[in-house]
Amino acid sequence: TAKRAALAAKGQYGSGSPPLARAYADMGRLHYRMGQYDRAGLEFQHAAKGPMPPQNQERQDRLSFLLGFGACLGICDNLPEAEKVLRQALAFARNLNGAQSASALVALVPLADVLLKAGKTQEAAKLANEAYDGLWKLGDHLFCSTVGTWA
């Protein structure tokens, strides 16, 4: 079904279109849940490519595609590339929504996870604390997403 949606979006809107990117991301989420992280990573990567979309919601989508791609790279132990992609996602989130926004603070979490996995514990702890404290202050429900990394 997701593949058919992607083909339909490509036919109707063309390559690089936001609807096609969302269809690729849907396939990425499906494969991620199935434990097919290599495949999911490629789909998130494909979703994150293309021209920068003009609409804010489409840019928010692009952020989630980058985070998904980075998370898959981290799970697959491609830690240098995961760190690079997740730092790009963090910079994008800060630029898009502000440095103290919930999305920018949440973007710290997968980066901290990858840094911890890479043995960069001091930086990982700093980022995890920043996410934890910032989301707590905002009273954002996404605070819960930081607890595992923070602990």
PDB file of C-alpha atoms in Angstrom:
ATOM      1  CA  THR A   1       0.000   0.000   0.000  1.00  0.00           C
ATOM      2  CA  ALA A   2       2.784   2.455   0.896  1.00  0.00           C
ATOM      3  CA  LYS A   3       4.653   1.559  -2.283  1.00  0.00           C
ATOM      4  CA  ARG A   4       1.541   2.181  -4.362  1.00  0.00           C
ATOM      5  CA  ALA A   5       1.086   5.530  -2.636  1.00  0.00           C
ATOM      6  CA  ALA A   6       4.688   6.444  -3.474  1.00  0.00           C
ATOM      7  CA  LEU A   7       4.235   5.509  -7.118  1.00  0.00           C
ATOM      8  CA  ALA A   8       0.992   7.471  -7.289  1.00  0.00           C
ATOM      9  CA  ALA A   9       2.620  10.520  -5.655  1.00  0.00           C
ATOM     10  CA  LYS A  10       5.550  10.338  -8.055  1.00  0.00           C
ATOM     11  CA  GLY A  11       3.202  10.110 -11.025  1.00  0.00           C
ATOM     12  CA  GLN A  12       0.988  12.947  -9.856  1.00  0.00           C
ATOM     13  CA  TYR A  13       3.500  15.343  -8.260  1.00  0.00           C
ATOM     14  CA  GLY A  14       6.897  14.277  -9.629  1.00  0.00           C
ATOM     15  CA  SER A  15      10.272  13.449  -8.135  1.00  0.00           C
ATOM     16  CA  GLY A  16      11.344  15.528  -5.162  1.00  0.00           C
ATOM     17  CA  SER A  17       7.780  16.558  -4.318  1.00  0.00           C
ATOM     18  CA  PRO A  18       6.611  16.734  -0.682  1.00  0.00           C
ATOM     19  CA  PRO A  19       3.871  14.111  -1.263  1.00  0.00           C
ATOM     20  CA  LEU A  20       6.458  11.702  -2.643  1.00  0.00           C
ATOM     21  CA  ALA A  21       8.779  12.429   0.284  1.00  0.00           C
ATOM     22  CA  ARG A  22       5.961  11.646   2.744  1.00  0.00           C
ATOM     23  CA  ALA A  23       5.264   8.377   0.929  1.00  0.00           C
ATOM     24  CA  TYR A  24       8.933   7.376   1.186  1.00  0.00           C
ATOM     25  CA  ALA A  25       8.901   8.300   4.873  1.00  0.00           C
ATOM     26  CA  ASP A  26       5.808   6.140   5.400  1.00  0.00           C
ATOM     27  CA  MET A  27       7.712   3.214   3.904  1.00  0.00           C
ATOM     28  CA  GLY A  28      10.682   4.117   6.097  1.00  0.00           C
ATOM     29  CA  ARG A  29       8.541   4.036   9.233  1.00  0.00           C
ATOM     30  CA  LEU A  30       7.068   0.690   8.209  1.00  0.00           C
ATOM     31  CA  HIS A  31      10.473  -0.862   7.607  1.00  0.00           C
ATOM     32  CA  TYR A  32      11.822   0.681  10.809  1.00  0.00           C
ATOM     33  CA  ARG A  33       9.057  -0.998  12.806  1.00  0.00           C
ATOM     34  CA  MET A  34       9.844  -4.256  11.013  1.00  0.00           C
ATOM     35  CA  GLY A  35      13.475  -3.995  12.117  1.00  0.00           C
ATOM     36  CA  GLN A  36      14.724  -3.425   8.567  1.00  0.00           C
ATOM     37  CA  TYR A  37      16.878  -0.445   9.518  1.00  0.00           C
ATOM     38  CA  ASP A  38      19.100  -0.420   6.414  1.00  0.00           C
ATOM     39  CA  ARG A  39      16.073  -0.270   4.163  1.00  0.00           C
ATOM     40  CA  ALA A  40      14.315   2.272   6.374  1.00  0.00           C
ATOM     41  CA  GLY A  41      17.423   4.447   6.366  1.00  0.00           C
ATOM     42  CA  LEU A  42      17.519   4.526   2.581  1.00  0.00           C
ATOM     43  CA  GLU A  43      13.854   5.487   2.451  1.00  0.00           C
ATOM     44  CA  PHE A  44      14.276   8.262   5.022  1.00  0.00           C
ATOM     45  CA  GLN A  45      17.351   9.463   3.137  1.00  0.00           C
ATOM     46  CA  HIS A  46      15.374   9.566  -0.091  1.00  0.00           C
ATOM     47  CA  ALA A  47      12.535  11.413   1.662  1.00  0.00           C
ATOM     48  CA  ALA A  48      14.970  14.042   2.963  1.00  0.00           C
ATOM     49  CA  LYS A  49      16.484  14.755  -0.462  1.00  0.00           C
ATOM     50  CA  GLY A  50      15.234  17.180  -3.023  1.00  0.00           C
ATOM     51  CA  PRO A  51      14.632  20.900  -3.026  1.00  0.00           C
ATOM     52  CA  MET A  52      13.733  22.563   0.250  1.00  0.00           C
ATOM     53  CA  PRO A  53       9.948  22.697   0.437  1.00  0.00           C
ATOM     54  CA  PRO A  54       8.374  26.150   0.744  1.00  0.00           C
ATOM     55  CA  GLN A  55       5.683  25.384   3.330  1.00  0.00           C
ATOM     56  CA  ASN A  56       6.462  25.245   7.059  1.00  0.00           C
ATOM     57  CA  GLN A  57       4.693  21.909   7.599  1.00  0.00           C
ATOM     58  CA  GLU A  58       6.661  20.364   4.754  1.00  0.00           C
ATOM     59  CA  ARG A  59       9.857  21.656   6.376  1.00  0.00           C
ATOM     60  CA  GLN A  60       8.787  20.106   9.685  1.00  0.00           C
ATOM     61  CA  ASP A  61       8.319  16.857   7.762  1.00  0.00           C
ATOM     62  CA  ARG A  62      11.826  17.223   6.317  1.00  0.00           C
ATOM     63  CA  LEU A  63      13.143  17.500   9.871  1.00  0.00           C
ATOM     64  CA  SER A  64      11.464  14.241  10.871  1.00  0.00           C
ATOM     65  CA  PHE A  65      12.875  12.533   7.754  1.00  0.00           C
ATOM     66  CA  LEU A  66      16.400  13.648   8.702  1.00  0.00           C
ATOM     67  CA  LEU A  67      15.931  12.405  12.266  1.00  0.00           C
ATOM     68  CA  GLY A  68      14.670   9.059  10.986  1.00  0.00           C
ATOM     69  CA  PHE A  69      17.622   8.742   8.622  1.00  0.00           C
ATOM     70  CA  GLY A  70      20.102   9.592  11.380  1.00  0.00           C
ATOM     71  CA  ALA A  71      18.481   7.182  13.830  1.00  0.00           C
ATOM     72  CA  CYS A  72      18.691   4.338  11.280  1.00  0.00           C
ATOM     73  CA  LEU A  73      22.352   5.093  10.627  1.00  0.00           C
ATOM     74  CA  GLY A  74      23.003   4.962  14.362  1.00  0.00           C
ATOM     75  CA  ILE A  75      21.207   1.655  14.806  1.00  0.00           C
ATOM     76  CA  CYS A  76      23.235   0.233  11.891  1.00  0.00           C
ATOM     77  CA  ASP A  77      26.455   1.391  13.646  1.00  0.00           C
ATOM     78  CA  ASN A  78      27.373   3.907  10.955  1.00  0.00           C
ATOM     79  CA  LEU A  79      28.163   6.290  13.787  1.00  0.00           C
ATOM     80  CA  PRO A  80      30.222   8.961  11.962  1.00  0.00           C
ATOM     81  CA  GLU A  81      27.537   9.397   9.297  1.00  0.00           C
ATOM     82  CA  ALA A  82      24.762   9.235  11.917  1.00  0.00           C
ATOM     83  CA  GLU A  83      26.460  11.975  13.929  1.00  0.00           C
ATOM     84  CA  LYS A  84      26.825  14.138  10.802  1.00  0.00           C
ATOM     85  CA  VAL A  85      23.169  13.721   9.773  1.00  0.00           C
ATOM     86  CA  LEU A  86      21.859  14.261  13.310  1.00  0.00           C
ATOM     87  CA  ARG A  87      23.955  17.417  13.739  1.00  0.00           C
ATOM     88  CA  GLN A  88      22.465  18.673  10.469  1.00  0.00           C
ATOM     89  CA  ALA A  89      18.983  17.829  11.764  1.00  0.00           C
ATOM     90  CA  LEU A  90      19.691  19.674  15.018  1.00  0.00           C
ATOM     91  CA  ALA A  91      20.901  22.779  13.150  1.00  0.00           C
ATOM     92  CA  PHE A  92      17.843  22.581  10.896  1.00  0.00           C
ATOM     93  CA  ALA A  93      15.485  22.267  13.896  1.00  0.00           C
ATOM     94  CA  ARG A  94      17.108  25.249  15.614  1.00  0.00           C
ATOM     95  CA  ASN A  95      16.901  27.324  12.451  1.00  0.00           C
ATOM     96  CA  LEU A  96      13.322  26.286  11.730  1.00  0.00           C
ATOM     97  CA  ASN A  97      11.798  26.546  15.210  1.00  0.00           C
ATOM     98  CA  GLY A  98      14.329  28.218  17.507  1.00  0.00           C
ATOM     99  CA  ALA A  99      17.097  26.850  19.707  1.00  0.00           C
ATOM    100  CA  GLN A 100      14.834  26.348  22.727  1.00  0.00           C
ATOM    101  CA  SER A 101      11.889  24.887  20.825  1.00  0.00           C
ATOM    102  CA  ALA A 102      10.620  21.430  21.674  1.00  0.00           C
ATOM    103  CA  SER A 103      11.664  20.106  18.260  1.00  0.00           C
ATOM    104  CA  ALA A 104      15.235  21.398  18.655  1.00  0.00           C
ATOM    105  CA  LEU A 105      15.470  19.959  22.149  1.00  0.00           C
ATOM    106  CA  VAL A 106      14.094  16.593  21.028  1.00  0.00           C
ATOM    107  CA  ALA A 107      16.613  16.566  18.159  1.00  0.00           C
ATOM    108  CA  LEU A 108      19.344  16.457  20.810  1.00  0.00           C
ATOM    109  CA  VAL A 109      18.225  13.014  22.006  1.00  0.00           C
ATOM    110  CA  PRO A 110      19.144  10.801  19.013  1.00  0.00           C
ATOM    111  CA  LEU A 111      22.394  12.738  18.660  1.00  0.00           C
ATOM    112  CA  ALA A 112      23.172  12.069  22.329  1.00  0.00           C
ATOM    113  CA  ASP A 113      22.363   8.381  21.801  1.00  0.00           C
ATOM    114  CA  VAL A 114      24.791   8.154  18.871  1.00  0.00           C
ATOM    115  CA  LEU A 115      27.505  10.034  20.751  1.00  0.00           C
ATOM    116  CA  LEU A 116      27.072   7.710  23.725  1.00  0.00           C
ATOM    117  CA  LYS A 117      27.335   4.684  21.442  1.00  0.00           C
ATOM    118  CA  ALA A 118      30.498   6.203  19.915  1.00  0.00           C
ATOM    119  CA  GLY A 119      32.064   6.605  23.358  1.00  0.00           C
ATOM    120  CA  LYS A 120      31.718  10.407  23.471  1.00  0.00           C
ATOM    121  CA  THR A 121      30.109  10.283  26.887  1.00  0.00           C
ATOM    122  CA  GLN A 122      30.761  13.833  28.069  1.00  0.00           C
ATOM    123  CA  GLU A 123      29.136  15.457  25.060  1.00  0.00           C
ATOM    124  CA  ALA A 124      26.322  12.894  25.090  1.00  0.00           C
ATOM    125  CA  ALA A 125      25.578  13.661  28.759  1.00  0.00           C
ATOM    126  CA  LYS A 126      25.642  17.406  28.094  1.00  0.00           C
ATOM    127  CA  LEU A 127      23.158  17.106  25.222  1.00  0.00           C
ATOM    128  CA  ALA A 128      20.896  14.709  27.129  1.00  0.00           C
ATOM    129  CA  ASN A 129      20.808  17.087  30.107  1.00  0.00           C
ATOM    130  CA  GLU A 130      20.064  20.038  27.833  1.00  0.00           C
ATOM    131  CA  ALA A 131      17.147  18.165  26.247  1.00  0.00           C
ATOM    132  CA  TYR A 132      15.824  16.932  29.588  1.00  0.00           C
ATOM    133  CA  ASP A 133      16.039  20.336  31.308  1.00  0.00           C
ATOM    134  CA  GLY A 134      14.705  22.301  28.327  1.00  0.00           C
ATOM    135  CA  LEU A 135      11.673  20.102  27.773  1.00  0.00           C
ATOM    136  CA  TRP A 136      10.949  20.014  31.508  1.00  0.00           C
ATOM    137  CA  LYS A 137      10.946  23.817  31.583  1.00  0.00           C
ATOM    138  CA  LEU A 138       8.662  23.957  28.552  1.00  0.00           C
ATOM    139  CA  GLY A 139       6.305  21.454  30.169  1.00  0.00           C
ATOM    140  CA  ASP A 140       6.337  19.582  26.874  1.00  0.00           C
ATOM    141  CA  HIS A 141       5.072  16.013  26.765  1.00  0.00           C
ATOM    142  CA  LEU A 142       8.102  15.113  24.638  1.00  0.00           C
ATOM    143  CA  PHE A 143      10.046  15.335  27.879  1.00  0.00           C
ATOM    144  CA  CYS A 144       9.333  11.612  28.238  1.00  0.00           C
ATOM    145  CA  SER A 145      11.421  10.888  25.135  1.00  0.00           C
ATOM    146  CA  THR A 146      14.549  12.161  26.878  1.00  0.00           C
ATOM    147  CA  VAL A 147      14.382  10.097  30.059  1.00  0.00           C
ATOM    148  CA  GLY A 148      16.014   6.936  28.681  1.00  0.00           C
ATOM    149  CA  THR A 149      19.016   8.778  27.252  1.00  0.00           C
ATOM    150  CA  TRP A 150      19.274  11.097  30.242  1.00  0.00           C
ATOM    151  CA  ALA A 151      19.321   8.201  32.701  1.00  0.00           C
TER     152      ALA A 151
END
